[in-house]
Coordinates of C-alpha atoms and ligand atoms in Angstrom, one line a residue:
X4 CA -139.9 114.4 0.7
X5 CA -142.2 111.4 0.1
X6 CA -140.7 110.8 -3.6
X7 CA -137.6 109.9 -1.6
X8 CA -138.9 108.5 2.0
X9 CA -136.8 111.0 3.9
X10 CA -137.4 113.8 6.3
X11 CA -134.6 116.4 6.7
X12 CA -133.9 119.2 8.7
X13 CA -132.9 122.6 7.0
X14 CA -128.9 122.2 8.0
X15 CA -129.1 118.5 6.8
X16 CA -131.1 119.6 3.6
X17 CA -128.7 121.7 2.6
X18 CA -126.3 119.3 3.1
X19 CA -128.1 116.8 0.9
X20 CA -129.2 118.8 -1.9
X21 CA -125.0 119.5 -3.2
X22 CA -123.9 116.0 -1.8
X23 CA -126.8 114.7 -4.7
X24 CA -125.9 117.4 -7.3
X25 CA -121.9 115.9 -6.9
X26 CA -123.2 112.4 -7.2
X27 CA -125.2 112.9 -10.5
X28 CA -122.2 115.0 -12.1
X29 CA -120.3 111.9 -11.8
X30 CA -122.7 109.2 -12.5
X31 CA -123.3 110.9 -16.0
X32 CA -120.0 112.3 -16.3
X33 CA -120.8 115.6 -17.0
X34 CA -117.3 117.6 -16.0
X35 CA -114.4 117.1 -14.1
X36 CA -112.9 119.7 -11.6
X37 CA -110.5 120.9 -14.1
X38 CA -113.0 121.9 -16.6
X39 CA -114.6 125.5 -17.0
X40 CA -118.0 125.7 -16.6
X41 CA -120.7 128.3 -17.9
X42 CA -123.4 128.5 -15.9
X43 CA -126.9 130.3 -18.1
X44 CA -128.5 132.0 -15.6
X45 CA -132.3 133.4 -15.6
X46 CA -132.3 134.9 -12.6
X47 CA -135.1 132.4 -11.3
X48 CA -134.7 129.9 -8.6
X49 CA -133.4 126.6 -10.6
X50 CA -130.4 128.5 -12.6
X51 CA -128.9 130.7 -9.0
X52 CA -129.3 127.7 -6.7
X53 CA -127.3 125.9 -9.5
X54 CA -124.7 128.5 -9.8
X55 CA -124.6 128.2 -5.8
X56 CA -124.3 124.5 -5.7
X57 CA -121.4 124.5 -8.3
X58 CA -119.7 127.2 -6.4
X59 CA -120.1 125.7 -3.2
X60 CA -118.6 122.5 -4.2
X61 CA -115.3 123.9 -5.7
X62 CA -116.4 124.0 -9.4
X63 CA -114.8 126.5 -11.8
X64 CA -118.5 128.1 -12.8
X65 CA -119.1 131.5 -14.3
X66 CA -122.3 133.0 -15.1
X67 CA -124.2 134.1 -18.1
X68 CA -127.0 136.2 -18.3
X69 CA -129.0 136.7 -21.4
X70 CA -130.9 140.1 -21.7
X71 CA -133.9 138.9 -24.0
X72 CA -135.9 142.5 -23.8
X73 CA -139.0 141.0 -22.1
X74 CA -140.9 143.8 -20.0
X75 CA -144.7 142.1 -20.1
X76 CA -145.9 145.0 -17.9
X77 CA -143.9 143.5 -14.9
X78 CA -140.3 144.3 -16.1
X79 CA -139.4 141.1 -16.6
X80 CA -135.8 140.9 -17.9
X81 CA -134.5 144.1 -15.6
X82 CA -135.5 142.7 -12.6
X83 CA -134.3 139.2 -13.8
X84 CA -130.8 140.4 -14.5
X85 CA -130.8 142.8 -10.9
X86 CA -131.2 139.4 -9.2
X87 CA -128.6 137.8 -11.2
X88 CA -126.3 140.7 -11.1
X89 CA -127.0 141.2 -6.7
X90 CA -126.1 136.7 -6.7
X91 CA -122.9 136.9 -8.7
X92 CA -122.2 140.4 -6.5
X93 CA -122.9 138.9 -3.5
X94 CA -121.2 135.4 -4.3
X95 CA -118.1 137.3 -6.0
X96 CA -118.9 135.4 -9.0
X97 CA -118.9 136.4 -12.2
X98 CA -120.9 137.3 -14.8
X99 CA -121.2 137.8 -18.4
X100 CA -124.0 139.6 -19.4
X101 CA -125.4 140.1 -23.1
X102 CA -128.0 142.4 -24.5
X103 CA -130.3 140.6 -27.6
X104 CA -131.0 144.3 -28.3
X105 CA -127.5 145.2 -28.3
X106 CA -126.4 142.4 -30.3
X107 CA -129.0 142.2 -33.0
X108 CA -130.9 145.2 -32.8
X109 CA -134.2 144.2 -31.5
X110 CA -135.3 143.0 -28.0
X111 CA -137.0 139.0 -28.3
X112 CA -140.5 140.4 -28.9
X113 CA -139.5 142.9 -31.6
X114 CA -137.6 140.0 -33.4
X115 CA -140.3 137.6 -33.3
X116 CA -142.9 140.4 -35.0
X117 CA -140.1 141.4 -37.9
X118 CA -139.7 137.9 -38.6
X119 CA -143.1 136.3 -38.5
X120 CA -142.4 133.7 -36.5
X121 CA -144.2 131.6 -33.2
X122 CA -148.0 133.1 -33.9
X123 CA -148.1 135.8 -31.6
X124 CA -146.0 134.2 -29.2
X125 CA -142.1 135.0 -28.7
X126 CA -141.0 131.8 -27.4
X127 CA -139.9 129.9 -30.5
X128 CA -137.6 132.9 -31.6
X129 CA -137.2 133.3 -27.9
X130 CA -135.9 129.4 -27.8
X131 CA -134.2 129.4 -30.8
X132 CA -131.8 132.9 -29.8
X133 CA -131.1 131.6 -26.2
X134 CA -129.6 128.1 -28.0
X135 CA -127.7 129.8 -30.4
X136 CA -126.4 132.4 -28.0
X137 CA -125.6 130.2 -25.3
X138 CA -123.5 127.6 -27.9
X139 CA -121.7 131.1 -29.4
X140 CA -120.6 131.9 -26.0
X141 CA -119.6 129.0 -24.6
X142 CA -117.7 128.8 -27.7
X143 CA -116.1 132.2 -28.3
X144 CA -115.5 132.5 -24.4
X145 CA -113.7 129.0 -24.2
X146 CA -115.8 127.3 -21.5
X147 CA -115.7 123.5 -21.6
X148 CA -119.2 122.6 -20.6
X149 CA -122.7 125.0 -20.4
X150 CA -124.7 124.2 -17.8
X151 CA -128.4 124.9 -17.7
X152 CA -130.7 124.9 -14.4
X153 CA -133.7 122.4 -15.7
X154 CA -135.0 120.4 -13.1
X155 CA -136.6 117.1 -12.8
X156 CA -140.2 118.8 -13.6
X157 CA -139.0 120.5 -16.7
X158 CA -137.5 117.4 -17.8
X159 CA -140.5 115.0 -17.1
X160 CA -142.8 117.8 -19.1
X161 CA -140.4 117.9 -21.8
X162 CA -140.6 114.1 -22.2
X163 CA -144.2 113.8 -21.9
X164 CA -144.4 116.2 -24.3
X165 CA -141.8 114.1 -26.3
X166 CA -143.5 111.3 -25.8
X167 CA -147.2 111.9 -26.9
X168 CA -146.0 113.0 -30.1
X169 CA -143.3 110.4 -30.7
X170 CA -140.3 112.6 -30.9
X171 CA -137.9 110.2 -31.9
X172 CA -135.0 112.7 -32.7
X173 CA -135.9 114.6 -29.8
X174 CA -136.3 111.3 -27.6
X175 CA -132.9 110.6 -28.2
X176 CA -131.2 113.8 -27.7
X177 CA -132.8 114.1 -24.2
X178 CA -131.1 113.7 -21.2
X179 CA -128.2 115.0 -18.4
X180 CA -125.8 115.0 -20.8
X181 CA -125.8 116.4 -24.6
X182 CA -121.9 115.5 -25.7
X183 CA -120.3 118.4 -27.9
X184 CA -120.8 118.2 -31.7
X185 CA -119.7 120.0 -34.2
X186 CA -117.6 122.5 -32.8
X187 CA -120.5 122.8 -29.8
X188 CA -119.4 122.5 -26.0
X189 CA -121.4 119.7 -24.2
X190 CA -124.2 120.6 -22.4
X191 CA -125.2 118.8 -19.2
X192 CA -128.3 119.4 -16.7
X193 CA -127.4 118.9 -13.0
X194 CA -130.0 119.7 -11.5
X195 CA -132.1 117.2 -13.7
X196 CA -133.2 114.8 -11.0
X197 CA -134.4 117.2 -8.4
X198 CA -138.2 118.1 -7.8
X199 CA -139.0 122.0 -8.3
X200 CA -140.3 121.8 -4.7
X201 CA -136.6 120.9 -3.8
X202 CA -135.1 123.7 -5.5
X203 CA -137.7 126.1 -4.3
X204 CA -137.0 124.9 -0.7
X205 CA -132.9 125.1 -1.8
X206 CA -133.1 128.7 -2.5
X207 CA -135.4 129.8 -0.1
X208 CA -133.0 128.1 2.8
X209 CA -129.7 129.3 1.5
X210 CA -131.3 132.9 1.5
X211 CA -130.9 133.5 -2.6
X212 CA -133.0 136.0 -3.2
X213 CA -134.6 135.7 -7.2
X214 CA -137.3 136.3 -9.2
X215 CA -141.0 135.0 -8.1
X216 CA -142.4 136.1 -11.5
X217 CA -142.1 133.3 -14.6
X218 CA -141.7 135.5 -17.9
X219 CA -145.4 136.8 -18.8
X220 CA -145.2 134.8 -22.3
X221 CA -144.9 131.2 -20.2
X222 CA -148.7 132.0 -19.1
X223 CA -150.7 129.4 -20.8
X224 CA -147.8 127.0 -22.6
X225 CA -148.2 123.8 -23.3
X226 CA -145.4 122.4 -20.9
X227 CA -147.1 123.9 -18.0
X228 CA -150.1 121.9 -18.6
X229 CA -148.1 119.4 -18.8
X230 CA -146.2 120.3 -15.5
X231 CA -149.4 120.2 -14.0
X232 CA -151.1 116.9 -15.4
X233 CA -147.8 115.0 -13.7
X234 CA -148.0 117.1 -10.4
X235 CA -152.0 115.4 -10.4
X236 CA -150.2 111.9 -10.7
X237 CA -147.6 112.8 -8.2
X238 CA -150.1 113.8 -6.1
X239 CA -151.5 110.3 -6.3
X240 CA -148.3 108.5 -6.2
X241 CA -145.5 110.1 -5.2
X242 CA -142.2 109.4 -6.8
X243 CA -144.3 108.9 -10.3
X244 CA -142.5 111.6 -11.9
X245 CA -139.1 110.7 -11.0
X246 CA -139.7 107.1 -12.1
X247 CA -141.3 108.3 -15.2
X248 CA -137.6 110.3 -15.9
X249 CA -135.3 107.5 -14.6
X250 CA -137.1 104.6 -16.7
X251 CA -137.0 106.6 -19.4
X252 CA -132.9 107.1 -19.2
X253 CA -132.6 103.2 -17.9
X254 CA -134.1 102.7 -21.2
X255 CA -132.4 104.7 -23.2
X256 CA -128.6 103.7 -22.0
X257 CA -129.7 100.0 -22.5
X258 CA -130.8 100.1 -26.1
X259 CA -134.6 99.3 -25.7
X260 CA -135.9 102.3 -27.3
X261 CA -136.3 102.4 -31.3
X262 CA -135.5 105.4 -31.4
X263 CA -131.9 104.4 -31.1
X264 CA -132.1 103.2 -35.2
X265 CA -132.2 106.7 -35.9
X266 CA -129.1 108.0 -34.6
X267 CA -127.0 109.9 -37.1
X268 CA -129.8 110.2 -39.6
X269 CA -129.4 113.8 -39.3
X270 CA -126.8 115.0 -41.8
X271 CA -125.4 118.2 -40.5
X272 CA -123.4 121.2 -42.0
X273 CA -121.9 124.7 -40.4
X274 CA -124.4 127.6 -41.0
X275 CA -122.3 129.7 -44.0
X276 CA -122.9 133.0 -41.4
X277 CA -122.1 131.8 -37.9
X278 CA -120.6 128.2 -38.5
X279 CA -123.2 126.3 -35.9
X280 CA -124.7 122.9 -37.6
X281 CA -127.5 123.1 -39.4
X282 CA -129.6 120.5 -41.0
X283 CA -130.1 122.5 -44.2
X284 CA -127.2 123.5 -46.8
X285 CA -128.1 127.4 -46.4
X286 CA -128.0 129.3 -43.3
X287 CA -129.3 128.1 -40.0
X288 CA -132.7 129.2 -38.7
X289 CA -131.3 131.7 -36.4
X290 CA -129.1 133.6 -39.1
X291 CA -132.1 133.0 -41.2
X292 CA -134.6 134.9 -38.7
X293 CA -131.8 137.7 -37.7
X294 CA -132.0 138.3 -41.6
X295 CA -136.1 138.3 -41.7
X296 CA -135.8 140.5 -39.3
X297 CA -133.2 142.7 -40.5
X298 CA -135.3 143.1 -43.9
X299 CA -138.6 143.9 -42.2
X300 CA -137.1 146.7 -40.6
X301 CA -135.2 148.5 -43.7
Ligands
Q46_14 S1 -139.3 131.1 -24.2 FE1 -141.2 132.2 -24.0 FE2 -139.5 131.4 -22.1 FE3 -138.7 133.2 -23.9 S2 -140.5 134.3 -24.2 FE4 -140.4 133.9 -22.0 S3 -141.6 132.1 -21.9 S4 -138.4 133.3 -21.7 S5 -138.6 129.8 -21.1
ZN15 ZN1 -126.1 130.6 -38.6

């Protein structure tokens, strides 16, 4: 690992890699032993070997799978949810599972058509259910924390990103730890400062078996360009991306970014239908493209 100058051996790798994970729960105070943890699992690599780290360090983590619909010629979401279904079997974990479809009446894809949203593309209504769905649960279940499997390349693509366009709102909201708002549990990141190589190495060494395949609709997104403009600087010097992360949250915790001014300029109300904040006074997006959606189909 030349980001960190150190060479490990698989038995001392796997040592490492929850030894880390335990350190950066504490340093940004993300839960304590005695909270419950909900784990959103994808069925991919970053989201198991979480689910396995947590679990092998004595954490009170359950699972919960989202079945979006996605079949992209491939099968996407059945095989995704076989391999989380075979870790939380295997692990004796366990695992909630819910069904878009089910729930609202019509898979991601089918949504996104009825409400003419994304151009095309599924993943803003795809993005904007999963948020929603993963706040209601951890909400209606009673878990104390959500816990998502982003890693240190989806973070450092999400702040580029953030950064070209001068996201201040979103600047500020980024990072391990989102504190619970407005009747919202707190969600927190753990896996935030390790490289995908790490995690890919992770799962591969602890034997979790998951699913190779990204869904088909990631093909061509903007934030794997951007994954792969920063693995060309890593490449050139390695450790950029991690310093590119870790500056940023320095930064942020001291006070030097602007962006700080415009904390709390958001005024924020419960959605009239499901009671999540909202920045507008009717209902929130997602009631509001469950209803577009609704209507196109009568
Ligand atoms: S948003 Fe888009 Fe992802 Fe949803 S439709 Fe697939 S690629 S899963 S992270
Ligand atoms: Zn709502």
């Amino acid at each position: 690992m030349r980001q960190h100058r150190l060479a490990l051996c698989k038995e001392h790798f796997l040592e490492w890699v929850p030894e880390q994970t335990e350190r950066f729960i504490r340093k940004y105070d993300m839960f304590s032993r005695e909270e419950s943890i909900l784990v959103a699992v994808s069925g991919g690599k970053d989201s198991l070997s979480l689910w396995d780290i947590l679990a092998r360090l004595g954490y009170r983590a359950d699972g919960l799978y989202l079945g979006l619909g996605i079949d992209g010629g491939i099968d996407y979401s059945h095989e995704s949810q076989r391999f989380s279904e075979h870790f939380a079997d295997k692990n004796n974990l366990k695992l909630h599972i819910v069904d878009i479809e089910r729930e609202y009446g019509q898979p991601i894809p089918a949504l996104a058509e009825s409400s003419h949203r994304g151009h095309g593309k599924p993943c803003a209504v795809c993005g904007l259910v999963k948020r929603h769905e993963m706040n209601r649960l951890a909400r209606d279940l009673g878990y104390d924390v959500l816990a998502t499997g982003h890693n240190l390349d989806d973070e450092a693509a999400v702040l580029f990103g953030n950064t070209l366009n001068w996201s201040g709102e979103y600047l500020l909201r980024q990072g391990p730890v989102l504190p619970s708002s407005d009747g919202l549990a707190r969600k927190v990141k753990p896996l935030c400062r390790f490289y995908e190589r790490e995690m890919a190495a992770y799962a591969l060494a602890r034997g979790i078996e998951y699913i190779y395949e990204e869904c088909p609709f990631a093909e061509g997104s903007q934030s794997i360009y951007y994954k792969e403009l920063l693995n060309e600087l890593e490449t050139a010097r390695p450790g950029a991306k991690l310093t590119f992360y870790l500056r940023f949250l320095e930064a942020r915790a001291s006070g030097e970014l602007f962006v700080e001014q415009n904390k709390g300029a958001a005024h924020l109300h419960p959605c009239p239908r499901c009671g999540q904040p909202t920045s507008t006074s009717d209902l929130c997006s997602f009631c509001r493209t469950i209803e577009k959606a609704a209507l196109a189909n009568v």
